[in-house]
């Protein structure tokens, strides 16, 4: 099964201040997504010539009272997989809990043994919705 590193996500309180910091390190904005429905903004920054390895800054529009003290500033690692259903089944078969099943054929979340959140994203288009994933509930925090 193929896997590709995508990004590391961190939550921020002040998006412009955070962008300015990462720009001092030499990173440049490569992509921005404003999600009105989810009420958040994602800004991807990467070193020139390394756009495939960004850091994702996530700003929740309604704030995040736990930041920075509750460790929610670090969000997750993200990997693109060739077959999200196959990957999740392999993880389950090896005793790993799928915290957010790929009900949409596109995205799942699991936790590492050290409780690091890992996002798995289907390469290309989402797979057709299928059981047992459609009916599988979330488990724990992802």
Short mmCIF file of N, CA, C and O in Angstrom, two decimals:
data_model
loop_
_atom_site.label_atom_id
_atom_site.label_comp_id
_atom_site.label_asym_id
_atom_site.label_seq_id
_atom_site.Cartn_x
_atom_site.Cartn_y
_atom_site.Cartn_z
N UNK A 1 0.84 -1.18 0.00
CA UNK A 1 0.00 0.00 0.00
C UNK A 1 0.88 1.24 0.00
O UNK A 1 1.77 1.35 0.83
N UNK A 2 0.62 2.18 -0.89
CA UNK A 2 1.41 3.41 -0.96
C UNK A 2 0.97 4.43 0.08
O UNK A 2 -0.18 4.49 0.47
N UNK A 3 1.93 5.22 0.54
CA UNK A 3 1.65 6.29 1.49
C UNK A 3 2.56 7.46 1.16
O UNK A 3 3.70 7.28 0.72
N UNK A 4 2.05 8.69 1.34
CA UNK A 4 2.79 9.90 1.04
C UNK A 4 2.57 10.91 2.15
O UNK A 4 1.43 11.19 2.52
N UNK A 5 3.66 11.47 2.69
CA UNK A 5 3.55 12.52 3.70
C UNK A 5 2.87 13.73 3.09
O UNK A 5 3.20 14.14 1.98
N UNK A 6 1.93 14.36 3.81
CA UNK A 6 1.24 15.53 3.31
C UNK A 6 1.60 16.80 4.07
O UNK A 6 2.08 17.75 3.49
N UNK A 7 1.33 16.84 5.38
CA UNK A 7 1.60 18.05 6.13
C UNK A 7 1.54 17.80 7.63
O UNK A 7 1.08 16.75 8.06
N UNK A 8 1.97 18.78 8.39
CA UNK A 8 1.80 18.82 9.84
C UNK A 8 0.93 20.03 10.15
O UNK A 8 1.16 21.11 9.62
N UNK A 9 -0.08 19.86 11.00
CA UNK A 9 -1.02 20.93 11.32
C UNK A 9 -0.80 21.43 12.73
O UNK A 9 -0.59 20.63 13.64
N UNK A 10 -0.82 22.76 12.89
CA UNK A 10 -0.79 23.38 14.21
C UNK A 10 -1.90 24.41 14.29
O UNK A 10 -2.20 25.09 13.31
N UNK A 11 -2.53 24.50 15.45
CA UNK A 11 -3.58 25.49 15.67
C UNK A 11 -2.92 26.79 16.13
O UNK A 11 -1.93 26.76 16.86
N UNK A 12 -3.49 27.90 15.72
CA UNK A 12 -2.93 29.20 16.07
C UNK A 12 -4.03 30.11 16.60
O UNK A 12 -5.21 29.94 16.29
N UNK A 13 -3.62 31.09 17.41
CA UNK A 13 -4.56 32.07 17.95
C UNK A 13 -4.58 33.34 17.12
O UNK A 13 -5.61 33.98 17.00
N UNK A 14 -3.44 33.74 16.58
CA UNK A 14 -3.31 34.96 15.80
C UNK A 14 -2.68 34.59 14.46
O UNK A 14 -1.46 34.43 14.37
N UNK A 15 -3.51 34.45 13.45
CA UNK A 15 -3.05 33.94 12.16
C UNK A 15 -1.97 34.83 11.55
O UNK A 15 -0.93 34.34 11.10
N UNK A 16 -2.18 36.12 11.53
CA UNK A 16 -1.21 37.02 10.89
C UNK A 16 0.12 37.01 11.63
O UNK A 16 1.19 37.02 11.00
N UNK A 17 0.08 37.00 12.94
CA UNK A 17 1.31 36.94 13.73
C UNK A 17 2.05 35.62 13.47
O UNK A 17 3.27 35.60 13.34
N UNK A 18 1.30 34.53 13.38
CA UNK A 18 1.91 33.22 13.11
C UNK A 18 2.52 33.17 11.71
O UNK A 18 3.63 32.66 11.53
N UNK A 19 1.79 33.69 10.73
CA UNK A 19 2.32 33.72 9.35
C UNK A 19 3.62 34.52 9.33
O UNK A 19 4.61 34.09 8.73
N UNK A 20 3.64 35.66 9.99
CA UNK A 20 4.85 36.49 10.02
C UNK A 20 6.02 35.72 10.62
O UNK A 20 7.15 35.80 10.12
N UNK A 21 5.77 34.94 11.67
CA UNK A 21 6.83 34.14 12.28
C UNK A 21 7.39 33.12 11.29
O UNK A 21 8.61 33.03 11.10
N UNK A 22 6.51 32.36 10.65
CA UNK A 22 6.97 31.34 9.71
C UNK A 22 7.65 31.95 8.49
O UNK A 22 8.58 31.37 7.92
N UNK A 23 7.21 33.14 8.10
CA UNK A 23 7.89 33.84 7.00
C UNK A 23 9.31 34.23 7.39
O UNK A 23 10.23 34.20 6.56
N UNK A 24 9.53 34.57 8.67
CA UNK A 24 10.89 34.85 9.14
C UNK A 24 11.79 33.63 9.01
O UNK A 24 13.00 33.76 8.82
N UNK A 25 11.19 32.45 9.12
CA UNK A 25 11.96 31.21 8.95
C UNK A 25 12.22 30.90 7.48
O UNK A 25 12.98 29.99 7.17
N UNK A 26 11.59 31.65 6.58
CA UNK A 26 11.78 31.43 5.16
C UNK A 26 10.63 30.71 4.47
O UNK A 26 10.70 30.45 3.27
N UNK A 27 9.58 30.35 5.21
CA UNK A 27 8.43 29.70 4.60
C UNK A 27 7.56 30.73 3.90
O UNK A 27 7.53 31.89 4.29
N UNK A 28 6.87 30.29 2.87
CA UNK A 28 5.97 31.16 2.10
C UNK A 28 4.61 30.50 1.98
O UNK A 28 4.50 29.28 1.87
N UNK A 29 3.56 31.33 1.98
CA UNK A 29 2.20 30.81 1.84
C UNK A 29 2.04 30.18 0.46
O UNK A 29 2.33 30.80 -0.55
N UNK A 30 1.54 28.95 0.45
CA UNK A 30 1.32 28.23 -0.80
C UNK A 30 -0.16 28.02 -1.11
O UNK A 30 -0.53 27.82 -2.25
N UNK A 31 -0.98 28.07 -0.06
CA UNK A 31 -2.41 27.81 -0.25
C UNK A 31 -3.17 28.31 0.96
O UNK A 31 -2.66 28.28 2.07
N UNK A 32 -4.43 28.74 0.74
CA UNK A 32 -5.29 29.21 1.84
C UNK A 32 -6.70 28.72 1.57
O UNK A 32 -7.20 28.80 0.45
N UNK A 33 -7.35 28.25 2.62
CA UNK A 33 -8.74 27.80 2.54
C UNK A 33 -9.52 28.46 3.67
O UNK A 33 -9.17 28.31 4.84
N UNK A 34 -10.56 29.20 3.31
CA UNK A 34 -11.49 29.75 4.29
C UNK A 34 -12.76 28.91 4.23
O UNK A 34 -13.39 28.82 3.17
N UNK A 35 -13.11 28.28 5.34
CA UNK A 35 -14.27 27.39 5.38
C UNK A 35 -15.36 28.05 6.22
O UNK A 35 -15.31 28.00 7.45
N UNK A 36 -16.33 28.67 5.53
CA UNK A 36 -17.41 29.36 6.23
C UNK A 36 -18.25 28.40 7.07
O UNK A 36 -18.63 28.72 8.18
N UNK A 37 -18.53 27.23 6.53
CA UNK A 37 -19.37 26.26 7.23
C UNK A 37 -18.70 25.78 8.51
O UNK A 37 -19.31 25.69 9.56
N UNK A 38 -17.41 25.45 8.41
CA UNK A 38 -16.67 24.96 9.58
C UNK A 38 -16.11 26.07 10.45
O UNK A 38 -15.62 25.80 11.54
N UNK A 39 -16.17 27.31 9.94
CA UNK A 39 -15.70 28.48 10.66
C UNK A 39 -14.23 28.39 11.02
O UNK A 39 -13.83 28.57 12.17
N UNK A 40 -13.40 28.08 10.00
CA UNK A 40 -11.96 28.04 10.20
C UNK A 40 -11.25 28.45 8.93
O UNK A 40 -11.82 28.45 7.85
N UNK A 41 -9.97 28.83 9.10
CA UNK A 41 -9.09 29.14 7.98
C UNK A 41 -7.87 28.25 8.09
O UNK A 41 -7.32 28.05 9.18
N UNK A 42 -7.46 27.69 6.95
CA UNK A 42 -6.24 26.91 6.85
C UNK A 42 -5.27 27.67 5.96
O UNK A 42 -5.63 28.09 4.87
N UNK A 43 -4.04 27.84 6.44
CA UNK A 43 -2.99 28.46 5.64
C UNK A 43 -1.82 27.49 5.60
O UNK A 43 -1.34 27.05 6.65
N UNK A 44 -1.40 27.13 4.39
CA UNK A 44 -0.27 26.23 4.20
C UNK A 44 0.96 27.05 3.84
O UNK A 44 0.91 27.89 2.93
N UNK A 45 2.07 26.81 4.55
CA UNK A 45 3.33 27.50 4.29
C UNK A 45 4.43 26.46 4.12
O UNK A 45 4.45 25.45 4.83
N UNK A 46 5.34 26.72 3.20
CA UNK A 46 6.42 25.77 2.94
C UNK A 46 7.66 26.54 2.50
O UNK A 46 7.56 27.65 1.97
N UNK A 47 8.83 25.92 2.66
CA UNK A 47 10.04 26.54 2.13
C UNK A 47 9.98 26.55 0.60
O UNK A 47 9.41 25.63 0.00
N UNK A 48 10.55 27.57 -0.03
CA UNK A 48 10.59 27.59 -1.50
C UNK A 48 11.22 26.30 -2.03
O UNK A 48 12.22 25.81 -1.50
N UNK A 49 10.57 25.73 -3.04
CA UNK A 49 11.06 24.49 -3.62
C UNK A 49 10.67 23.24 -2.86
O UNK A 49 10.99 22.13 -3.29
N UNK A 50 10.00 23.40 -1.74
CA UNK A 50 9.56 22.25 -0.94
C UNK A 50 8.07 22.35 -0.64
O UNK A 50 7.61 22.01 0.44
N UNK A 51 7.31 22.81 -1.61
CA UNK A 51 5.89 23.04 -1.42
C UNK A 51 5.12 21.78 -1.04
O UNK A 51 4.03 21.85 -0.49
N UNK A 52 5.70 20.61 -1.30
CA UNK A 52 5.03 19.35 -0.98
C UNK A 52 5.14 19.01 0.50
O UNK A 52 4.57 18.01 0.95
N UNK A 53 5.85 19.82 1.29
CA UNK A 53 6.04 19.55 2.72
C UNK A 53 5.65 20.74 3.58
O UNK A 53 6.48 21.32 4.28
N UNK A 54 4.38 21.14 3.55
CA UNK A 54 4.00 22.35 4.28
C UNK A 54 3.69 22.13 5.75
O UNK A 54 3.46 21.01 6.20
N UNK A 55 3.64 23.23 6.46
CA UNK A 55 3.01 23.27 7.77
C UNK A 55 1.64 23.92 7.52
O UNK A 55 1.52 24.84 6.71
N UNK A 56 0.61 23.36 8.14
CA UNK A 56 -0.74 23.90 8.01
C UNK A 56 -1.08 24.66 9.28
O UNK A 56 -1.06 24.08 10.38
N UNK A 57 -1.35 25.94 9.17
CA UNK A 57 -1.80 26.74 10.30
C UNK A 57 -3.33 26.75 10.28
O UNK A 57 -3.93 27.07 9.26
N UNK A 58 -3.95 26.38 11.40
CA UNK A 58 -5.41 26.33 11.49
C UNK A 58 -5.88 27.37 12.49
O UNK A 58 -5.47 27.35 13.65
N UNK A 59 -6.72 28.28 12.02
CA UNK A 59 -7.33 29.29 12.88
C UNK A 59 -8.82 28.99 12.99
O UNK A 59 -9.53 29.00 11.98
N UNK A 60 -9.28 28.71 14.21
CA UNK A 60 -10.71 28.54 14.45
C UNK A 60 -11.30 29.92 14.69
O UNK A 60 -10.88 30.63 15.61
N UNK A 61 -12.23 30.33 13.86
CA UNK A 61 -12.78 31.69 13.89
C UNK A 61 -13.39 32.06 15.23
O UNK A 61 -13.40 33.21 15.62
N UNK A 62 -13.95 31.07 15.92
CA UNK A 62 -14.62 31.35 17.19
C UNK A 62 -13.66 31.25 18.37
O UNK A 62 -14.09 31.24 19.52
N UNK A 63 -12.36 31.18 18.08
CA UNK A 63 -11.36 31.09 19.14
C UNK A 63 -11.16 29.67 19.61
O UNK A 63 -11.80 28.73 19.14
N UNK A 64 -10.26 29.50 20.52
CA UNK A 64 -9.93 28.19 21.07
C UNK A 64 -9.37 28.45 22.46
O UNK A 64 -8.18 28.68 22.63
N UNK A 65 -10.26 28.46 23.47
CA UNK A 65 -9.88 28.85 24.82
C UNK A 65 -8.78 27.99 25.43
O UNK A 65 -8.11 28.43 26.35
N UNK A 66 -8.60 26.76 24.92
CA UNK A 66 -7.58 25.89 25.48
C UNK A 66 -6.17 26.23 25.04
O UNK A 66 -5.21 25.77 25.65
N UNK A 67 -6.04 27.02 24.01
CA UNK A 67 -4.70 27.34 23.50
C UNK A 67 -4.03 28.37 24.39
O UNK A 67 -4.68 29.29 24.87
N UNK A 68 -2.76 28.30 24.61
CA UNK A 68 -1.87 27.22 24.18
C UNK A 68 -1.69 26.14 25.23
O UNK A 68 -0.92 25.21 25.04
N UNK A 69 -2.40 26.21 26.35
CA UNK A 69 -2.07 25.36 27.49
C UNK A 69 -2.48 23.90 27.35
O UNK A 69 -1.95 23.06 28.06
N UNK A 70 -3.40 23.55 26.47
CA UNK A 70 -3.88 22.17 26.46
C UNK A 70 -3.26 21.29 25.37
O UNK A 70 -3.74 20.21 25.10
N UNK A 71 -2.21 21.75 24.75
CA UNK A 71 -1.51 21.00 23.70
C UNK A 71 -2.32 20.84 22.43
O UNK A 71 -1.96 20.05 21.57
N UNK A 72 -3.44 21.57 22.29
CA UNK A 72 -4.22 21.48 21.06
C UNK A 72 -3.59 22.28 19.94
O UNK A 72 -4.05 22.25 18.82
N UNK A 73 -2.51 23.01 20.25
CA UNK A 73 -1.85 23.76 19.19
C UNK A 73 -1.24 22.82 18.16
O UNK A 73 -1.16 23.15 17.00
N UNK A 74 -0.82 21.63 18.59
CA UNK A 74 -0.38 20.63 17.62
C UNK A 74 -1.59 19.81 17.23
O UNK A 74 -2.26 19.24 18.08
N UNK A 75 -1.89 19.78 15.94
CA UNK A 75 -3.09 19.11 15.49
C UNK A 75 -2.89 17.68 15.06
O UNK A 75 -3.34 16.75 15.73
N UNK A 76 -2.16 17.46 13.97
CA UNK A 76 -2.03 16.11 13.46
C UNK A 76 -0.96 16.05 12.38
O UNK A 76 -0.57 17.07 11.82
N UNK A 77 -0.53 14.84 12.09
CA UNK A 77 0.25 14.54 10.89
C UNK A 77 -0.73 14.07 9.84
O UNK A 77 -1.75 13.45 10.18
N UNK A 78 -0.46 14.32 8.58
CA UNK A 78 -1.38 13.89 7.52
C UNK A 78 -0.62 13.09 6.46
O UNK A 78 0.47 13.48 6.05
N UNK A 79 -1.24 11.99 6.04
CA UNK A 79 -0.67 11.14 5.00
C UNK A 79 -1.73 10.81 3.97
O UNK A 79 -2.89 10.55 4.32
N UNK A 80 -1.33 10.80 2.72
CA UNK A 80 -2.19 10.38 1.62
C UNK A 80 -1.95 8.90 1.39
O UNK A 80 -0.80 8.45 1.35
N UNK A 81 -3.04 8.13 1.25
CA UNK A 81 -2.92 6.68 1.06
C UNK A 81 -3.62 6.26 -0.23
O UNK A 81 -4.58 6.89 -0.67
N UNK A 82 -3.13 5.19 -0.83
CA UNK A 82 -3.71 4.68 -2.07
C UNK A 82 -5.11 4.10 -1.88
O UNK A 82 -5.94 4.17 -2.77
N UNK A 83 -5.36 3.48 -0.71
CA UNK A 83 -6.64 2.82 -0.45
C UNK A 83 -6.99 3.03 1.02
O UNK A 83 -6.50 2.30 1.89
N UNK A 84 -7.81 4.02 1.30
CA UNK A 84 -8.11 4.36 2.70
C UNK A 84 -8.83 3.22 3.42
O UNK A 84 -8.58 2.97 4.59
N UNK A 85 -9.69 2.51 2.71
CA UNK A 85 -10.39 1.39 3.34
C UNK A 85 -9.40 0.27 3.68
O UNK A 85 -9.44 -0.30 4.78
N UNK A 86 -8.52 -0.05 2.76
CA UNK A 86 -7.52 -1.09 3.00
C UNK A 86 -6.59 -0.72 4.13
O UNK A 86 -6.25 -1.55 4.98
N UNK A 87 -6.15 0.55 4.16
CA UNK A 87 -5.26 1.01 5.22
C UNK A 87 -5.95 0.92 6.58
O UNK A 87 -5.37 0.42 7.55
N UNK A 88 -7.19 1.39 6.66
CA UNK A 88 -7.91 1.34 7.93
C UNK A 88 -8.14 -0.10 8.38
O UNK A 88 -8.01 -0.41 9.58
N UNK A 89 -8.44 -0.98 7.45
CA UNK A 89 -8.64 -2.39 7.82
C UNK A 89 -7.35 -3.00 8.32
O UNK A 89 -7.35 -3.74 9.31
N UNK A 90 -6.23 -2.69 7.69
CA UNK A 90 -4.93 -3.18 8.14
C UNK A 90 -4.65 -2.70 9.56
O UNK A 90 -4.18 -3.47 10.41
N UNK A 91 -4.95 -1.43 9.83
CA UNK A 91 -4.73 -0.89 11.17
C UNK A 91 -5.61 -1.59 12.20
O UNK A 91 -5.14 -2.01 13.27
N UNK A 92 -6.89 -1.76 11.87
CA UNK A 92 -7.82 -2.46 12.78
C UNK A 92 -7.34 -3.88 13.03
O UNK A 92 -7.33 -4.36 14.17
N UNK A 93 -6.92 -4.58 11.96
CA UNK A 93 -6.44 -5.96 12.09
C UNK A 93 -5.23 -6.06 12.99
O UNK A 93 -4.92 -7.14 13.50
N UNK A 94 -4.54 -4.94 13.18
CA UNK A 94 -3.35 -4.91 14.03
C UNK A 94 -3.59 -4.19 15.36
O UNK A 94 -2.65 -3.74 16.02
N UNK A 95 -4.86 -4.10 15.74
CA UNK A 95 -5.21 -3.60 17.07
C UNK A 95 -5.28 -2.09 17.21
O UNK A 95 -5.36 -1.58 18.32
N UNK A 96 -5.27 -1.36 16.10
CA UNK A 96 -5.34 0.10 16.14
C UNK A 96 -6.79 0.54 16.02
O UNK A 96 -7.53 0.07 15.15
N UNK A 97 -7.21 1.45 16.87
CA UNK A 97 -8.56 2.00 16.82
C UNK A 97 -8.62 3.08 15.75
O UNK A 97 -7.76 3.96 15.71
N UNK A 98 -9.62 3.00 14.88
CA UNK A 98 -9.86 4.07 13.92
C UNK A 98 -10.83 5.03 14.60
O UNK A 98 -12.00 4.73 14.76
N UNK A 99 -10.29 6.17 15.05
CA UNK A 99 -11.08 7.12 15.83
C UNK A 99 -12.15 7.82 15.01
O UNK A 99 -13.24 8.09 15.49
N UNK A 100 -11.81 8.13 13.76
CA UNK A 100 -12.78 8.74 12.85
C UNK A 100 -12.74 7.90 11.58
O UNK A 100 -11.84 8.01 10.77
N UNK A 101 -13.70 6.98 11.43
CA UNK A 101 -13.71 6.10 10.27
C UNK A 101 -13.91 6.86 8.96
O UNK A 101 -14.48 7.95 8.95
N UNK A 102 -13.47 6.27 7.84
CA UNK A 102 -13.61 6.92 6.53
C UNK A 102 -15.00 6.76 5.94
O UNK A 102 -15.18 6.21 4.85
N UNK A 103 -16.01 7.23 6.67
CA UNK A 103 -17.40 7.09 6.21
C UNK A 103 -17.61 7.74 4.85
O UNK A 103 -18.46 7.32 4.08
N UNK A 104 -16.83 8.77 4.55
CA UNK A 104 -16.96 9.50 3.29
C UNK A 104 -16.05 8.95 2.20
O UNK A 104 -16.01 9.49 1.09
N UNK A 105 -15.31 7.89 2.49
CA UNK A 105 -14.38 7.33 1.51
C UNK A 105 -13.17 8.21 1.27
O UNK A 105 -12.40 7.97 0.35
N UNK A 106 -13.01 9.22 2.10
CA UNK A 106 -11.95 10.20 1.87
C UNK A 106 -11.01 10.42 3.05
O UNK A 106 -9.81 10.55 2.87
N UNK A 107 -11.54 10.48 4.28
CA UNK A 107 -10.73 10.88 5.42
C UNK A 107 -10.98 10.00 6.63
O UNK A 107 -12.12 9.64 6.92
N UNK A 108 -9.88 9.68 7.34
CA UNK A 108 -9.97 8.95 8.59
C UNK A 108 -8.92 9.51 9.55
O UNK A 108 -7.96 10.16 9.12
N UNK A 109 -9.13 9.29 10.84
CA UNK A 109 -8.14 9.66 11.84
C UNK A 109 -7.88 8.48 12.76
O UNK A 109 -8.81 7.75 13.12
N UNK A 110 -6.62 8.29 13.12
CA UNK A 110 -6.18 7.30 14.08
C UNK A 110 -5.22 8.00 15.05
O UNK A 110 -4.84 9.14 14.82
N UNK A 111 -4.82 7.30 16.10
CA UNK A 111 -3.85 7.81 17.06
C UNK A 111 -2.66 6.86 17.12
O UNK A 111 -2.83 5.65 17.09
N UNK A 112 -1.48 7.46 17.23
CA UNK A 112 -0.27 6.66 17.40
C UNK A 112 -0.24 6.12 18.83
O UNK A 112 -1.01 6.57 19.69
N UNK A 113 0.67 5.18 19.13
CA UNK A 113 0.80 4.71 20.51
C UNK A 113 1.12 5.84 21.49
O UNK A 113 0.86 5.72 22.69
N UNK A 114 1.68 6.94 21.00
CA UNK A 114 1.98 8.09 21.84
C UNK A 114 0.88 9.13 21.81
O UNK A 114 1.08 10.28 22.23
N UNK A 115 -0.28 8.76 21.28
CA UNK A 115 -1.47 9.61 21.23
C UNK A 115 -1.36 10.76 20.24
O UNK A 115 -2.05 11.77 20.37
N UNK A 116 -0.51 10.63 19.23
CA UNK A 116 -0.41 11.63 18.18
C UNK A 116 -1.52 11.37 17.17
O UNK A 116 -1.70 10.24 16.70
N UNK A 117 -2.26 12.40 16.83
CA UNK A 117 -3.35 12.28 15.87
C UNK A 117 -2.78 12.19 14.45
O UNK A 117 -1.94 13.00 14.06
N UNK A 118 -3.24 11.19 13.70
CA UNK A 118 -2.79 10.96 12.32
C UNK A 118 -4.01 11.02 11.41
O UNK A 118 -4.96 10.25 11.59
N UNK A 119 -3.98 11.93 10.43
CA UNK A 119 -5.04 12.03 9.44
C UNK A 119 -4.63 11.22 8.21
O UNK A 119 -3.51 11.35 7.72
N UNK A 120 -5.53 10.38 7.73
CA UNK A 120 -5.33 9.61 6.51
C UNK A 120 -6.30 10.13 5.46
O UNK A 120 -7.50 10.22 5.72
N UNK A 121 -5.78 10.47 4.29
CA UNK A 121 -6.60 11.00 3.21
C UNK A 121 -6.47 10.13 1.97
O UNK A 121 -5.34 9.78 1.57
N UNK A 122 -7.59 9.79 1.37
CA UNK A 122 -7.59 8.99 0.16
C UNK A 122 -6.94 9.75 -0.98
O UNK A 122 -7.27 10.91 -1.24
N UNK A 123 -6.02 9.11 -1.67
CA UNK A 123 -5.37 9.71 -2.84
C UNK A 123 -6.41 9.86 -3.95
O UNK A 123 -7.19 8.96 -4.22
N UNK A 124 -6.43 11.03 -4.58
CA UNK A 124 -7.38 11.28 -5.67
C UNK A 124 -8.79 11.46 -5.15
O UNK A 124 -9.01 11.99 -4.06
N UNK A 125 -9.74 11.01 -5.92
CA UNK A 125 -11.15 11.13 -5.55
C UNK A 125 -11.49 10.20 -4.39
O UNK A 125 -10.87 9.15 -4.23
N UNK A 126 -12.50 10.58 -3.63
CA UNK A 126 -12.98 9.73 -2.54
C UNK A 126 -13.48 8.40 -3.11
O UNK A 126 -14.02 8.35 -4.23
N UNK A 127 -13.29 7.34 -2.35
CA UNK A 127 -13.84 6.04 -2.73
C UNK A 127 -15.34 6.05 -2.48
O UNK A 127 -15.83 6.80 -1.62
N UNK A 128 -16.10 5.23 -3.19
CA UNK A 128 -17.54 5.15 -2.92
C UNK A 128 -17.78 4.74 -1.47
O UNK A 128 -17.07 3.89 -0.93
N UNK A 129 -18.76 5.37 -0.83
CA UNK A 129 -19.10 5.02 0.55
C UNK A 129 -19.43 3.55 0.64
O UNK A 129 -20.10 3.00 -0.25
N UNK A 130 -18.94 2.89 1.69
CA UNK A 130 -19.13 1.44 1.81
C UNK A 130 -19.18 1.03 3.28
O UNK A 130 -18.61 1.70 4.14
N UNK A 131 -19.85 -0.06 3.53
CA UNK A 131 -19.85 -0.67 4.87
C UNK A 131 -18.55 -1.45 5.02
O UNK A 131 -17.97 -1.88 4.04
N UNK A 132 -18.04 -1.63 6.22
CA UNK A 132 -18.66 -1.26 7.50
C UNK A 132 -18.42 0.20 7.89
O UNK A 132 -18.86 0.65 8.93
N UNK A 133 -17.73 0.92 7.04
CA UNK A 133 -17.29 2.29 7.37
C UNK A 133 -18.45 3.26 7.54
O UNK A 133 -18.42 4.10 8.44
N UNK A 134 -19.48 3.15 6.70
CA UNK A 134 -20.60 4.09 6.76
C UNK A 134 -21.24 4.07 8.14
O UNK A 134 -21.60 5.11 8.69
N UNK A 135 -21.40 2.88 8.72
CA UNK A 135 -22.11 2.72 9.99
C UNK A 135 -21.20 2.81 11.21
O UNK A 135 -21.69 2.81 12.33
N UNK A 136 -19.90 2.89 11.00
CA UNK A 136 -18.96 2.88 12.12
C UNK A 136 -18.92 4.24 12.82
O UNK A 136 -18.70 5.26 12.17
N UNK A 137 -19.18 4.27 14.13
CA UNK A 137 -19.17 5.56 14.84
C UNK A 137 -17.75 6.02 15.15
O UNK A 137 -16.79 5.24 15.09
N UNK A 138 -17.62 7.31 15.50
CA UNK A 138 -16.35 7.82 15.98
C UNK A 138 -16.03 7.15 17.31
O UNK A 138 -16.92 6.72 18.04
N UNK A 139 -14.74 7.09 17.62
CA UNK A 139 -14.30 6.49 18.87
C UNK A 139 -13.24 7.39 19.51
O UNK A 139 -12.18 7.59 18.90
N UNK A 140 -13.53 7.93 20.66
CA UNK A 140 -12.57 8.78 21.33
C UNK A 140 -12.39 10.12 20.63
O UNK A 140 -13.23 10.55 19.87
N UNK A 141 -11.26 10.75 20.89
CA UNK A 141 -10.94 12.04 20.31
C UNK A 141 -9.96 11.83 19.17
O UNK A 141 -9.02 11.08 19.29
N UNK A 142 -10.18 12.52 18.05
CA UNK A 142 -9.29 12.35 16.92
C UNK A 142 -8.68 13.65 16.56
O UNK A 142 -7.76 13.81 15.90
#
